[in-house]
Every structure is written in structure tokens, then in C-alpha cells.
Coordinates of C-alpha atoms in Angstrom, one line a residue:
Chain A
L231 CA 28.0 3.9 -19.9
F232 CA 31.6 3.5 -18.6
G233 CA 31.7 2.0 -15.1
S234 CA 28.2 0.6 -15.0
V235 CA 27.6 -2.4 -12.9
Y236 CA 24.5 -4.5 -12.7
L237 CA 23.1 -5.2 -9.2
P238 CA 21.6 -8.7 -9.4
I239 CA 19.3 -8.3 -6.3
A240 CA 18.3 -4.7 -6.7
G241 CA 17.7 -5.6 -10.4
H242 CA 19.1 -2.6 -12.1
T243 CA 22.3 -0.8 -13.0
V244 CA 24.3 1.8 -11.1
N245 CA 27.6 3.5 -11.8
L246 CA 30.5 1.6 -10.0
F247 CA 32.5 4.8 -9.5
A248 CA 29.4 6.5 -7.9
L249 CA 29.1 3.6 -5.5
L250 CA 32.9 3.7 -4.7
G251 CA 32.6 7.5 -4.2
L252 CA 29.6 7.1 -2.0
G253 CA 31.3 4.4 0.1
G254 CA 34.5 6.5 0.1
G255 CA 32.7 9.7 1.1
V256 CA 30.7 8.0 4.0
G257 CA 33.8 6.1 5.0
L258 CA 35.8 9.3 5.1
L259 CA 33.2 10.9 7.3
S260 CA 33.2 7.8 9.4
G261 CA 37.0 7.9 9.9
L262 CA 36.9 11.6 10.4
L263 CA 34.1 11.6 13.0
G264 CA 34.4 8.2 14.6
V265 CA 30.9 6.9 13.6
G266 CA 29.9 3.8 11.6
G267 CA 28.4 5.8 8.8
G268 CA 25.5 3.3 8.1
F269 CA 22.9 5.9 9.1
L270 CA 24.1 8.1 6.2
M271 CA 24.8 5.3 3.7
T272 CA 21.3 3.8 3.7
P273 CA 19.4 7.0 3.0
L274 CA 21.9 8.0 0.4
L275 CA 21.4 4.7 -1.4
I276 CA 17.7 5.1 -1.2
M277 CA 18.1 8.5 -2.8
T278 CA 20.0 6.9 -5.7
G279 CA 17.1 4.6 -6.5
I280 CA 18.1 1.4 -4.7
P281 CA 15.0 -0.2 -3.1
P282 CA 15.1 0.6 0.7
V283 CA 15.0 -3.0 1.8
V284 CA 18.0 -3.8 -0.4
A285 CA 19.8 -0.7 0.6
A286 CA 19.3 -1.5 4.3
A287 CA 20.3 -5.1 4.0
S288 CA 23.4 -4.5 1.8
D289 CA 24.5 -1.7 4.0
S290 CA 24.6 -4.1 7.0
N291 CA 26.9 -6.2 5.0
Q292 CA 29.4 -3.4 4.2
I293 CA 29.3 -2.3 7.9
V294 CA 30.8 -5.7 8.8
A295 CA 33.9 -4.8 6.8
A296 CA 34.2 -1.3 8.2
T297 CA 33.8 -2.4 11.8
A298 CA 36.1 -5.4 11.4
S299 CA 38.8 -3.0 10.2
G300 CA 38.2 -0.7 13.2
T301 CA 38.0 -3.5 15.7
Y302 CA 41.4 -4.8 14.6
A303 CA 43.1 -1.5 15.5
H304 CA 41.1 -1.0 18.8
Y305 CA 41.7 -4.6 20.0
R306 CA 45.5 -4.1 19.6
M307 CA 45.2 -1.0 21.7
G308 CA 43.2 -2.8 24.5
N309 CA 40.0 -0.8 24.0
V310 CA 37.6 -3.7 23.8
D311 CA 35.6 -4.8 26.8
V312 CA 34.8 -8.4 25.7
K313 CA 32.5 -9.2 28.7
L314 CA 30.4 -6.1 28.0
A315 CA 30.4 -6.7 24.3
L316 CA 29.2 -10.3 24.7
L317 CA 26.2 -9.1 26.8
L318 CA 25.4 -6.4 24.2
L319 CA 25.7 -9.1 21.5
V320 CA 23.3 -11.6 23.0
G321 CA 20.7 -8.8 23.3
G322 CA 21.6 -7.6 19.8
A323 CA 21.2 -11.0 18.3
I324 CA 17.7 -11.4 19.7
G325 CA 16.8 -7.8 18.8
G326 CA 18.3 -8.1 15.3
T327 CA 16.4 -11.3 14.6
A328 CA 13.2 -9.7 15.9
G329 CA 13.9 -6.7 13.6
V330 CA 14.3 -8.9 10.5
E331 CA 11.0 -10.6 11.3
I332 CA 9.4 -7.2 11.8
I333 CA 10.7 -6.1 8.4
K334 CA 9.3 -9.3 6.8
I335 CA 5.9 -8.6 8.2
L336 CA 6.0 -5.0 7.2
R337 CA 7.0 -6.0 3.7
Q338 CA 4.0 -8.2 3.5
L339 CA 1.9 -5.3 4.7
G340 CA 3.7 -3.0 2.2
E341 CA 4.8 -0.7 5.0
A342 CA 8.5 -1.6 5.3
D343 CA 9.7 1.4 3.3
L344 CA 7.6 3.8 5.2
I345 CA 8.7 2.5 8.6
I346 CA 12.4 2.6 7.5
R347 CA 11.9 6.2 6.4
I348 CA 10.1 7.3 9.6
T349 CA 12.6 5.6 11.8
Y350 CA 15.4 7.3 10.0
V351 CA 13.8 10.8 10.2
L352 CA 13.3 10.3 14.0
A353 CA 16.7 8.9 14.7
L354 CA 18.6 11.3 12.5
G355 CA 16.6 14.3 13.8
I356 CA 17.2 13.4 17.5
M357 CA 20.8 12.6 17.0
G358 CA 21.6 15.5 14.7
S359 CA 19.9 18.1 16.9
Y360 CA 21.6 16.6 20.0
M361 CA 25.0 16.7 18.5
L362 CA 24.6 20.2 17.1
A363 CA 23.4 21.6 20.4
E364 CA 26.1 19.7 22.4
S365 CA 28.9 20.9 20.0
I366 CA 27.8 24.5 20.0
H367 CA 27.5 24.4 23.8
S368 CA 30.9 22.9 24.1
M369 CA 32.5 25.5 21.8
R370 CA 31.0 28.3 23.8
R371 CA 32.3 26.8 27.0
G372 CA 35.8 26.5 25.5
S373 CA 38.0 23.4 25.3
M374 CA 36.3 21.3 27.9
T375 CA 36.8 17.6 27.0
P376 CA 33.8 15.1 27.2
R377 CA 35.6 13.1 29.9
R378 CA 35.8 16.2 32.2
S379 CA 32.3 17.2 31.5
R380 CA 31.1 13.7 32.4
R381 CA 33.1 13.7 35.6
R382 CA 31.3 16.9 36.6
S383 CA 27.8 15.9 35.6
K384 CA 25.5 14.0 37.9
P385 CA 24.3 10.5 36.9
S386 CA 21.2 10.6 34.8
R387 CA 17.8 9.1 35.8
L388 CA 18.5 6.2 33.4
S389 CA 21.9 5.6 35.0
R390 CA 20.3 5.5 38.5
L391 CA 17.6 3.2 37.2
A392 CA 20.3 0.9 35.7
G393 CA 22.1 0.9 39.0
S394 CA 19.0 -0.3 40.9
M395 CA 18.5 -3.4 38.7
P396 CA 19.4 -7.0 39.9
L397 CA 22.4 -9.2 38.7
Q398 CA 25.0 -6.5 39.2
T399 CA 28.5 -7.3 37.9
H400 CA 31.7 -5.5 37.5
F401 CA 33.2 -4.8 34.0
E402 CA 36.9 -4.5 34.6
K403 CA 38.1 -3.0 31.3
S404 CA 35.4 -0.3 31.4
G405 CA 35.8 0.2 35.2
V406 CA 32.0 0.2 35.8
T407 CA 29.5 -2.0 37.7
H408 CA 26.0 -2.7 36.2
S409 CA 23.2 -5.2 36.1
V410 CA 23.8 -7.7 33.2
L411 CA 20.2 -6.9 32.1
V412 CA 21.2 -3.3 31.2
P413 CA 23.7 -4.1 28.3
F414 CA 21.4 -7.0 27.3
L415 CA 18.4 -4.7 26.9
L416 CA 20.4 -2.0 25.3
G417 CA 21.8 -4.5 22.8
G418 CA 18.3 -5.7 22.0
V419 CA 16.9 -2.2 21.2
V420 CA 20.0 -1.3 19.1
G421 CA 20.0 -4.7 17.4
M422 CA 16.3 -4.2 16.4
L423 CA 17.0 -0.7 15.0
A424 CA 20.0 -2.0 13.2
A425 CA 18.0 -4.6 11.3
I426 CA 15.2 -2.2 10.5
M427 CA 17.5 0.7 9.5
G428 CA 20.4 -1.3 8.1
I429 CA 22.9 0.4 10.4
G430 CA 25.5 -0.8 12.9
G431 CA 23.8 1.2 15.6
G432 CA 27.0 3.0 16.7
F433 CA 25.5 6.4 16.8
I434 CA 23.0 5.1 19.3
M435 CA 25.2 2.6 21.1
V436 CA 28.2 4.9 21.8
P437 CA 26.2 7.7 23.4
A438 CA 24.2 5.1 25.4
M439 CA 27.4 3.5 26.7
L440 CA 28.8 6.9 27.5
Y441 CA 25.7 8.4 29.2
I442 CA 23.9 5.3 30.6
L443 CA 26.7 2.8 31.2
R444 CA 29.3 5.5 32.0
V445 CA 32.0 3.7 30.0
P446 CA 35.1 5.7 29.0
M447 CA 35.1 7.1 25.5
H448 CA 37.9 5.0 24.0
V449 CA 36.5 1.7 25.5
A450 CA 33.0 2.6 24.3
V451 CA 34.2 3.1 20.7
G452 CA 36.3 -0.1 20.7
T453 CA 33.6 -2.2 22.4
N454 CA 30.9 -0.9 20.1
L455 CA 33.0 -1.7 17.0
F456 CA 33.6 -5.2 18.3
Q457 CA 30.0 -6.0 19.0
E458 CA 28.9 -4.3 15.7
V459 CA 30.9 -6.8 13.7
F460 CA 28.9 -9.7 15.1
M461 CA 25.6 -7.9 15.2
C462 CA 25.8 -6.8 11.5
A463 CA 27.1 -10.2 10.5
N464 CA 24.0 -11.7 12.1
V465 CA 21.7 -9.2 10.4
T466 CA 23.4 -9.8 7.1
F467 CA 23.0 -13.5 7.5
M468 CA 19.3 -13.3 8.6
Q469 CA 18.5 -10.8 5.8
S470 CA 20.1 -13.2 3.2
M471 CA 18.3 -16.2 4.5
T472 CA 14.9 -14.7 5.2
N473 CA 14.4 -11.8 2.8
H474 CA 17.0 -12.4 0.1
T475 CA 17.7 -8.7 0.0
V476 CA 21.5 -8.5 0.4
D477 CA 23.1 -7.4 -2.8
L478 CA 26.6 -8.7 -2.7
V479 CA 27.8 -6.6 -5.7
L480 CA 26.4 -3.4 -4.0
A481 CA 27.9 -4.3 -0.6
I482 CA 31.4 -5.1 -2.1
A483 CA 31.5 -1.8 -4.0
L484 CA 30.5 0.1 -0.9
L485 CA 32.9 -1.7 1.5
I486 CA 35.9 -1.1 -0.8
G487 CA 35.1 2.6 -0.8
S488 CA 34.2 2.9 2.9
A489 CA 37.2 0.9 4.2
L490 CA 39.7 3.0 2.2
G491 CA 37.8 6.2 2.9
A492 CA 37.8 5.5 6.7
Q493 CA 41.5 5.2 6.7
V494 CA 41.9 8.5 4.9
G495 CA 39.4 10.1 7.2
A496 CA 41.2 8.9 10.3
R497 CA 44.4 10.6 9.1
L498 CA 42.5 13.8 8.2
S499 CA 40.8 14.0 11.6
R500 CA 44.1 15.0 13.3
R501 CA 44.0 18.4 11.4
F502 CA 40.5 19.5 12.7
K503 CA 39.1 20.3 16.1
A504 CA 36.6 17.8 17.5
D505 CA 33.8 20.3 17.8
Q506 CA 34.2 21.5 14.3
L507 CA 33.9 17.9 13.1
K508 CA 30.9 17.3 15.2
I509 CA 29.1 20.4 13.9
L510 CA 29.9 19.3 10.3
L511 CA 28.5 15.9 11.0
A512 CA 25.4 17.3 12.7
V513 CA 24.7 19.6 9.8
I514 CA 25.1 16.7 7.3
I515 CA 22.8 14.5 9.4
L516 CA 20.1 17.2 9.7
L517 CA 20.2 17.8 5.9
V518 CA 19.7 14.1 5.2
M519 CA 16.9 14.1 7.8
A520 CA 15.3 17.2 6.2
K521 CA 15.4 15.6 2.8
M522 CA 13.7 12.4 4.1
A523 CA 11.2 14.4 6.1
L524 CA 10.2 16.5 3.1
A525 CA 9.6 13.3 1.1
L526 CA 7.1 12.2 3.8
V527 CA 5.1 15.5 3.8
L528 CA 5.3 16.7 0.2
P529 CA 3.0 15.1 -2.3
P530 CA 4.9 12.4 -4.3
D531 CA 5.3 12.6 -8.1
L532 CA 3.4 9.4 -8.5
L533 CA 0.6 8.1 -6.4
L534 CA 1.3 4.5 -7.2
D535 CA 4.3 2.4 -6.4
I536 CA 5.4 -1.2 -7.1
K537 CA 5.1 -3.5 -4.1
G538 CA 8.4 -5.4 -3.5
I539 CA 11.7 -5.0 -5.2
R540 CA 10.7 -5.3 -8.8
Chain B
M192 CA 8.3 -46.8 -80.7
A193 CA 5.5 -44.5 -81.8
L194 CA 4.3 -44.4 -78.2
L195 CA 7.9 -43.4 -77.1
D196 CA 8.0 -40.6 -79.6
E197 CA 4.7 -39.3 -78.5
R198 CA 5.9 -39.3 -74.9
R199 CA 9.0 -37.4 -75.9
H200 CA 6.9 -34.7 -77.5
R201 CA 4.6 -34.5 -74.5
A202 CA 7.3 -34.2 -71.8
P203 CA 8.2 -30.5 -72.5
M204 CA 4.5 -29.7 -72.5
T205 CA 4.0 -31.4 -69.2
L206 CA 7.0 -29.6 -67.6
G207 CA 5.7 -26.3 -68.9
A208 CA 2.3 -26.9 -67.5
L209 CA 3.8 -27.9 -64.1
S210 CA 6.0 -24.8 -64.0
L211 CA 2.9 -22.6 -64.8
L212 CA 1.0 -24.4 -62.0
L213 CA 3.9 -23.8 -59.5
V214 CA 4.0 -20.1 -60.4
V215 CA 0.3 -19.7 -59.9
A216 CA 0.2 -21.8 -56.7
R217 CA 3.2 -20.2 -55.1
P218 CA 2.0 -18.2 -52.0
S219 CA 2.3 -14.4 -52.4
P220 CA 5.2 -12.9 -50.5
A221 CA 4.4 -11.9 -46.9
L222 CA 3.5 -8.2 -46.7
A223 CA 5.5 -7.7 -43.5
D224 CA 9.0 -8.9 -42.9
L225 CA 10.8 -8.3 -39.6
R226 CA 14.4 -8.7 -38.3
L227 CA 15.9 -7.9 -34.9
T228 CA 19.6 -7.1 -34.2
P229 CA 20.5 -8.6 -31.8
D230 CA 17.6 -11.0 -31.2
S231 CA 19.0 -12.0 -27.8
V232 CA 20.2 -9.8 -25.0
R233 CA 22.4 -11.0 -22.1
I234 CA 22.3 -9.4 -18.7
G235 CA 25.9 -9.6 -17.6
A236 CA 27.9 -8.0 -14.8
F237 CA 28.2 -4.6 -16.6
F238 CA 24.8 -4.6 -18.3
D239 CA 23.4 -1.1 -18.6
G240 CA 20.5 -1.7 -21.0
E241 CA 21.0 -2.4 -24.7
W242 CA 19.8 -1.0 -28.0
V243 CA 18.0 -3.4 -30.3
R244 CA 17.7 -2.5 -34.0
V245 CA 14.5 -3.4 -35.8
S246 CA 14.2 -3.6 -39.5
G247 CA 11.7 -4.9 -42.0
E248 CA 9.9 -4.6 -45.2
I249 CA 6.4 -3.4 -45.8
P250 CA 4.3 -2.6 -48.9
R251 CA 5.1 0.8 -50.3
G252 CA 2.6 3.5 -49.1
S253 CA 1.5 1.6 -46.0
Q254 CA 2.4 2.4 -42.4
A255 CA 4.3 0.2 -39.9
I256 CA 3.8 -0.3 -36.2
V257 CA 6.3 -2.2 -34.1
E258 CA 5.3 -3.3 -30.6
V259 CA 7.7 -4.9 -28.1
V260 CA 5.6 -6.8 -25.5
G261 CA 6.6 -8.6 -22.4
K262 CA 4.7 -11.4 -20.8
R263 CA 1.5 -10.5 -19.0
I264 CA 2.0 -10.3 -15.3
E265 CA 0.0 -9.9 -12.2
E266 CA 1.5 -6.9 -10.4
Q267 CA 0.8 -5.6 -6.9
L268 CA 0.8 -1.9 -6.6
L269 CA 0.7 0.3 -3.6
R270 CA -1.7 3.3 -3.6
K271 CA -0.2 6.4 -1.8
G272 CA -2.4 8.7 0.1
R273 CA -2.3 11.2 2.9
H274 CA -2.7 9.8 6.4
W275 CA -1.9 11.7 9.6
D276 CA -0.5 14.4 7.3
I277 CA 2.1 11.9 6.0
W278 CA 2.2 10.5 2.5
M279 CA 2.1 6.7 2.9
N280 CA 0.8 3.6 1.3
V281 CA -2.9 3.5 2.0
G282 CA -4.1 0.7 -0.2
E283 CA -3.1 -2.1 -2.5
I284 CA -4.2 -2.5 -6.2
D285 CA -3.7 -5.7 -8.2
I286 CA -3.3 -5.3 -11.9
E287 CA -3.7 -8.3 -14.2
H288 CA -3.1 -8.8 -18.0
A289 CA -0.8 -5.9 -18.4
P290 CA 2.6 -6.6 -20.0
C291 CA 5.7 -6.2 -17.9
L292 CA 7.2 -4.2 -20.8
Y293 CA 5.6 -2.4 -23.7
F294 CA 7.2 -0.2 -26.4
G295 CA 5.4 1.1 -29.5
L296 CA 7.3 2.5 -32.5
T297 CA 5.6 3.8 -35.6
T298 CA 6.4 5.3 -39.0
D299 CA 3.4 7.6 -38.7
P300 CA 4.0 10.3 -36.1
S301 CA 0.2 10.6 -35.5
E302 CA -0.3 6.9 -34.6
F303 CA -1.4 6.0 -31.1
T304 CA -3.8 9.0 -31.0
R305 CA -6.9 7.0 -31.7
A306 CA -8.9 6.1 -28.6
G307 CA -11.8 3.8 -27.7
A308 CA -12.8 0.5 -29.2
D309 CA -11.0 1.2 -32.5
A310 CA -7.6 1.4 -31.0
E311 CA -5.5 -1.7 -31.8
F312 CA -2.2 -0.4 -30.6
G313 CA -0.6 1.7 -27.8
Y314 CA -1.8 2.3 -24.2
T315 CA -5.5 2.3 -25.2
A316 CA -5.2 -1.2 -26.4
L317 CA -3.4 -2.3 -23.3
Q318 CA -6.0 -0.6 -21.1
K319 CA -8.8 -2.6 -22.8
R320 CA -7.1 -5.8 -21.7
A321 CA -5.9 -4.8 -18.2
C322 CA -8.0 -5.7 -15.1
F323 CA -7.7 -4.1 -11.7
A324 CA -8.7 -5.4 -8.3
G325 CA -8.3 -4.5 -4.7
D326 CA -8.5 -0.9 -3.4
V327 CA -9.9 0.6 -6.7
A328 CA -12.9 2.5 -5.4
R329 CA -11.2 5.9 -5.0
W330 CA -9.9 6.1 -8.6
S331 CA -11.5 5.4 -12.0
H332 CA -10.1 2.7 -14.3
D333 CA -8.7 5.4 -16.5
E334 CA -7.0 7.1 -13.6
I335 CA -5.4 3.9 -12.3
F336 CA -4.2 2.9 -15.7
S337 CA -2.8 6.4 -16.4
K338 CA -0.8 6.3 -13.1
F339 CA 0.3 2.8 -13.8
V340 CA 1.7 3.8 -17.2
K341 CA 3.5 6.8 -15.6
L342 CA 5.1 4.5 -13.1
K343 CA 6.2 2.1 -15.8
E344 CA 7.4 5.0 -18.0
R345 CA 9.6 6.3 -15.1
E346 CA 11.2 2.8 -14.9
K347 CA 11.6 3.0 -18.7
L348 CA 9.7 -0.2 -19.1
Y349 CA 6.8 1.4 -21.1
G350 CA 7.2 3.9 -23.9
L351 CA 5.4 5.1 -27.1
F352 CA 7.6 6.5 -29.8
P353 CA 5.5 7.8 -32.7
G354 CA 7.7 8.4 -35.8
A355 CA 10.6 6.4 -34.4
L356 CA 10.4 4.0 -37.4
R357 CA 11.7 5.6 -40.6
V358 CA 11.5 4.5 -44.2
A359 CA 15.1 3.9 -45.2
Y360 CA 14.4 3.4 -48.9
S361 CA 11.7 2.1 -51.3
E362 CA 12.3 -0.3 -54.1
G363 CA 9.5 -1.3 -56.4
D364 CA 6.4 -1.9 -54.4
R365 CA 8.4 -2.5 -51.1
S366 CA 9.7 -0.1 -48.5
R367 CA 12.4 -0.9 -46.0
I368 CA 11.8 0.4 -42.5
E369 CA 14.3 0.8 -39.7
G370 CA 14.2 1.8 -36.0
K371 CA 15.6 1.0 -32.6
F372 CA 14.5 0.8 -29.0
R373 CA 16.5 0.5 -25.8
I374 CA 16.1 -2.4 -23.4
P375 CA 16.3 -0.8 -19.9
S376 CA 18.6 -2.1 -17.2
R377 CA 15.6 -2.8 -15.0
V378 CA 14.2 -5.4 -17.5
A379 CA 13.3 -8.8 -16.2
P380 CA 14.8 -11.8 -18.0
G381 CA 12.4 -13.7 -20.3
T382 CA 11.1 -13.9 -23.8
Y383 CA 9.6 -10.8 -25.4
Q384 CA 7.4 -10.6 -28.5
V385 CA 8.2 -8.1 -31.1
R386 CA 5.4 -7.6 -33.6
L387 CA 5.4 -5.6 -36.8
S388 CA 2.0 -4.7 -38.1
V389 CA 1.3 -3.2 -41.5
V390 CA -1.5 -0.7 -41.5
N391 CA -3.2 1.1 -44.3
H392 CA -6.0 3.7 -43.6
G393 CA -6.5 2.2 -40.2
R394 CA -6.8 -1.4 -41.5
I395 CA -4.3 -4.0 -40.4
L396 CA -3.1 -5.7 -43.6
D397 CA -0.6 -8.1 -42.2
S398 CA 1.6 -8.7 -39.1
E399 CA 4.9 -10.5 -38.4
S400 CA 6.3 -11.5 -35.1
A401 CA 9.8 -12.3 -33.8
E402 CA 11.1 -13.2 -30.4
L403 CA 13.6 -11.2 -28.3
R404 CA 15.2 -13.3 -25.6
I405 CA 16.6 -11.6 -22.5
R406 CA 18.5 -13.8 -20.2
I407 CA 20.6 -13.2 -17.1
G408 CA 24.1 -14.8 -17.3
G409 CA 27.5 -14.8 -15.8
M410 CA 28.1 -13.5 -12.3
P411 CA 24.7 -11.8 -11.8
A412 CA 22.9 -15.1 -12.7
F413 CA 25.1 -17.0 -10.2
L414 CA 24.6 -14.5 -7.4
A415 CA 20.8 -14.1 -8.0
S416 CA 20.3 -17.8 -8.1
M417 CA 22.5 -18.4 -5.0
A418 CA 20.7 -15.6 -3.1
H419 CA 17.3 -17.1 -3.6
A420 CA 18.1 -20.9 -3.6
H421 CA 20.8 -21.0 -1.0
G422 CA 20.2 -18.0 1.2
A423 CA 22.2 -19.3 4.2
L424 CA 25.3 -20.1 2.1
Y425 CA 24.9 -16.7 0.4
G426 CA 24.7 -15.0 3.8
V427 CA 27.9 -16.8 5.0
L428 CA 29.7 -15.8 1.8
A429 CA 28.7 -12.2 2.2
V430 CA 29.8 -12.0 5.8
A431 CA 33.1 -13.9 5.1
I432 CA 34.0 -11.5 2.2
A433 CA 33.3 -8.5 4.4
L434 CA 35.3 -9.8 7.4
V435 CA 38.3 -10.8 5.3
F436 CA 38.3 -7.4 3.5
G437 CA 37.9 -5.5 6.7
F438 CA 40.7 -7.2 8.6
L439 CA 42.9 -7.0 5.5
V440 CA 42.5 -3.2 5.2
G441 CA 43.1 -2.8 8.9
F442 CA 46.3 -4.9 8.7
V443 CA 47.6 -3.1 5.5
F444 CA 47.1 0.4 7.0
K445 CA 48.6 -0.7 10.3
G446 CA 51.6 -2.0 8.5
R447 CA 52.1 1.3 6.6
R448 CA 52.0 3.3 9.8
R449 CA 54.6 1.1 11.4
R450 CA 57.0 1.5 8.5
R451 CA 56.8 5.2 8.9

């Protein structure tokens, strides 16, 4: 067929234009809605028949390109808190390495795919529901910006707990004071999830920085993109060395599509209201989650499966 | 001189006798004759499976069966079951002596229907040779094999095609048969046996084999080899490509905005 391309690690053929379209579509949403897009890309790749372990590892690789592109722009605008990002990175590197080892063990046990799917259903379900509820609530209350709403809201229990921890330090760019342990632990948890799910972790990290660390929105986005470059680079390297599951052909096709799509999405985003975009994203996320959840509860077509990639 | 004349007379007689002997001693032509086009398949960057044509000659009135058989492998399978109301992998089954690929093509549309000990071809023959180990208590041998075949058929690595071989023409006591099968994109590189069997009234008269070589080449071979043999270098390359491309796209789009 025209446009077919052989994936040497996945071990079968897919249509190159379908991959470019998939990358472009997710990149467009990413640029439109300000999220990494990895949480959508990996399940969509799994749905197209790519083995989950290859999909997750290759997606990490393409996120490196997408986040590098975003970081370049944000760094020029002064939105990157390097000190905070370095602490998140140290935690992320340890968490990411632990995640790769967990995947290795789960693969040996034959449970890697199941754990990836369950983690996805939970993460997508929680995030999609939260975004949908928050957007509807925000639309009802009118045009209140997130910054104003944060100023009015009281610090959460997690924020208060973070404030009581030792080794407090001030993060100038973000304008906040926290224990160094907080971003370290946060980075560790997100890094582990990133390795297991093949995502950059932005959809967890950005809300966590906003609501736990109280970092301003534009600095949270810039800092997250900066640390995601290194975290996903580490995950890509570890997956290549340990599990040999990064498919470079798949990753390159996706990153071409996503990098270009993200730029188009960023321009389109000016034409829509923020809450409309959030609701659109929340609905997409919940649909993907529903599809994956159904696959877990409905009887499969076949009751046998091949262990491993081939 | 007389002796020489006698020898001259005898020479044609000796040659005639030798010729007769050669005609009598010449082996009879093989009943089956098999050709593959192509006989070698290369998995390249744009490989999406490939059709292989099979042709051959068989005695007129007999039936032909062509089997394409991959090397026998030990494969680990995961048994799915319901646990905590979620469908998950609940056991592991090891299968031995089953080929990684199996296609069967016949001239007779009703072939492959015989079962039991008489079956020489098709899934019944494969099942007789296959062994299962591990978590096999819940399902019978037949059930496991049937599910295994469905799994392989979904990956297009197993298939039975009764009637897919046609008799193109017959000449004298010989018939020419033709057919084709598709090598799927999921095929593993290696050497595959293609065997033509001539069957008459359930009895195998003759068989002929040919080899089909499938090899990975070009960029996919380079990348697959690098990924497994030099994982660290492969990882660095993957990260470097992504970083360069990402910064390049950011730079190009930033430049465009400025010009405007």
C-alpha cells in the first residue's frame, strides 16, 4: 500500500500518513490546549495495533522533540525556573529509572500491558473528570481567570503539608518558598508515571505545580516543558538500553507530525475561549478513557495473547 | 585386420545397447515439480508484506497441496481470564513444536477437512505435533490449539486456503498448477519451507520442497541490530534526533513570526 512504513522494533507495518496524521492531530491538540499530548498518543498508538511497551517507549522519544520546541520559546520569554526544574529533574530521573525497572519486572511477569492500561484509565479518568468539572464551573461563574481564582482560594492541605517540611528555599522566578523535598518527591512520582505510561507527565505536573507549589501559570508551563525534555530524554535512553523498545521510525514519524501540529494548534488557540478548549480536551480524554476501560471489562475476542513484542 | 573389421561391425551394436540401457536406467521424472516467484523476500523500509507465486507440475488427475511452514518455535502465550471483574492475563502457556508461520493451499476445495490420525496436512497435522506446558489445566488440548490458531490467523501468520491452487492447463499426463500466498508484514526473518505434495485418493504420491528466504535489510536491519546490540548508542541517537528536530522547529516558527 502507498505510504506503508516498516517499524523495525514493533515488527510490523503501518501507514506513514496515518502516523503523521496521528502525530499532527495530537500535536494540534497539544498546541491548542497547552498539554504535552503523550497521554493521548500512547493509547491511540495501542489502538492502532502497536504493542503497548513499544508505544509507550517511542512516545517518550517523540515528547523530547515536542517539549524541546516549546522550551525554546518559553526560555526566551523568561518562563523557566531553572532551580525548581533541576529539583524536579533529580526526582524525575530517579522515578523514571525506577519506572523502567518496574516495567521490566512487569514484562517478565506478563503484566506490563495491563498495568499500563489500568494506570491510563485511572489517570485519564481523574484528569478528564476534574477538567470537565472545573471548566463547566468556570463557565458558569463567568470569565474568572485561574490566577484570580487561585488568589481567592485558600491553600490546600497538601500545600500546608509542603510548607511544614524541612530544607525550605526560595524560588525567585516562581516567587514561592518551599522545602526542596517537595519538588524532588513530585518529580519522582511523575517520573515513574512517565516511564510506565510513556508520557511527559505535564498533565499531572502542571496542575501539581499550580495547586501544590502555587507557581504562576506561565512559569509552571515553561518550567514543566524544560524538565520534561530531560526527563523524557532519560526515559528514552533507559528504555533503549534496558528494554530495547524505542522504535525510532515510529518516533520520528510522530515527532514530525506533532511538532508541526503543535505550531498550528498554538495559532488556532487564539480563536477559541479557554473554557471551550478545556471542555473539548476533557471530552476527548474521557472518550479515550472509556474506550480503554471497556477493553478491561468486556470479554476480549481472543483469550490467548503472545507474550512480549512478537 | 579381420579383428579390426569385426570390431567395426560390433561398435554400432554396442552403442545401441548402451543407449537402450541408458533409456531403461534413466530415473522416471519426478511427479511433483515446484517453483517460487520470488524465492527470496526482503524486509525493507517500506515493506508491507509480499505476494509469492507458486507454480508446479503434478500428474494429471491428482490433487496438489502446498504448505508454507516456518521454523518450529517455542512460544510463550498469556491466558486471559476474569480477575476482580477485570479481564487480565491470569496464566502462561508454553507451546512447542508449532511453526511460526503456516499456510496451506490446495487444488481440492474439500481438503483439510479430514481429522484425526489420518490427517497429514492442515491444522490437524500441526496439532498432532504441538506440545503445551504451563497453565493448561483449565482448557483441553483442542481448546488451547484452536485459540492459538485464531491468534495466529488474526496476525495473518496462519491460514488455510482450500481451492487456492488452480490447474492452469494440462498437457499429456501432466497438469500445471498455480497459486499465490501473501507473506504478512509481521513475518519474522528466516528460512521457510514450501512443500508441494501430490495426493491421489488420500495417498501421498510424491512431494517436492523449496526454500523461501525472508531477510531483513536496509534501514530496518540497521536499526533493529543497533537497538539490540548497542542500546546505549541507539538511545543517544534517538534523543539527539528528537532534540535537534524540536529546537529546529521552534527556531523556524519563531523566525516566521518575527518576519511578520
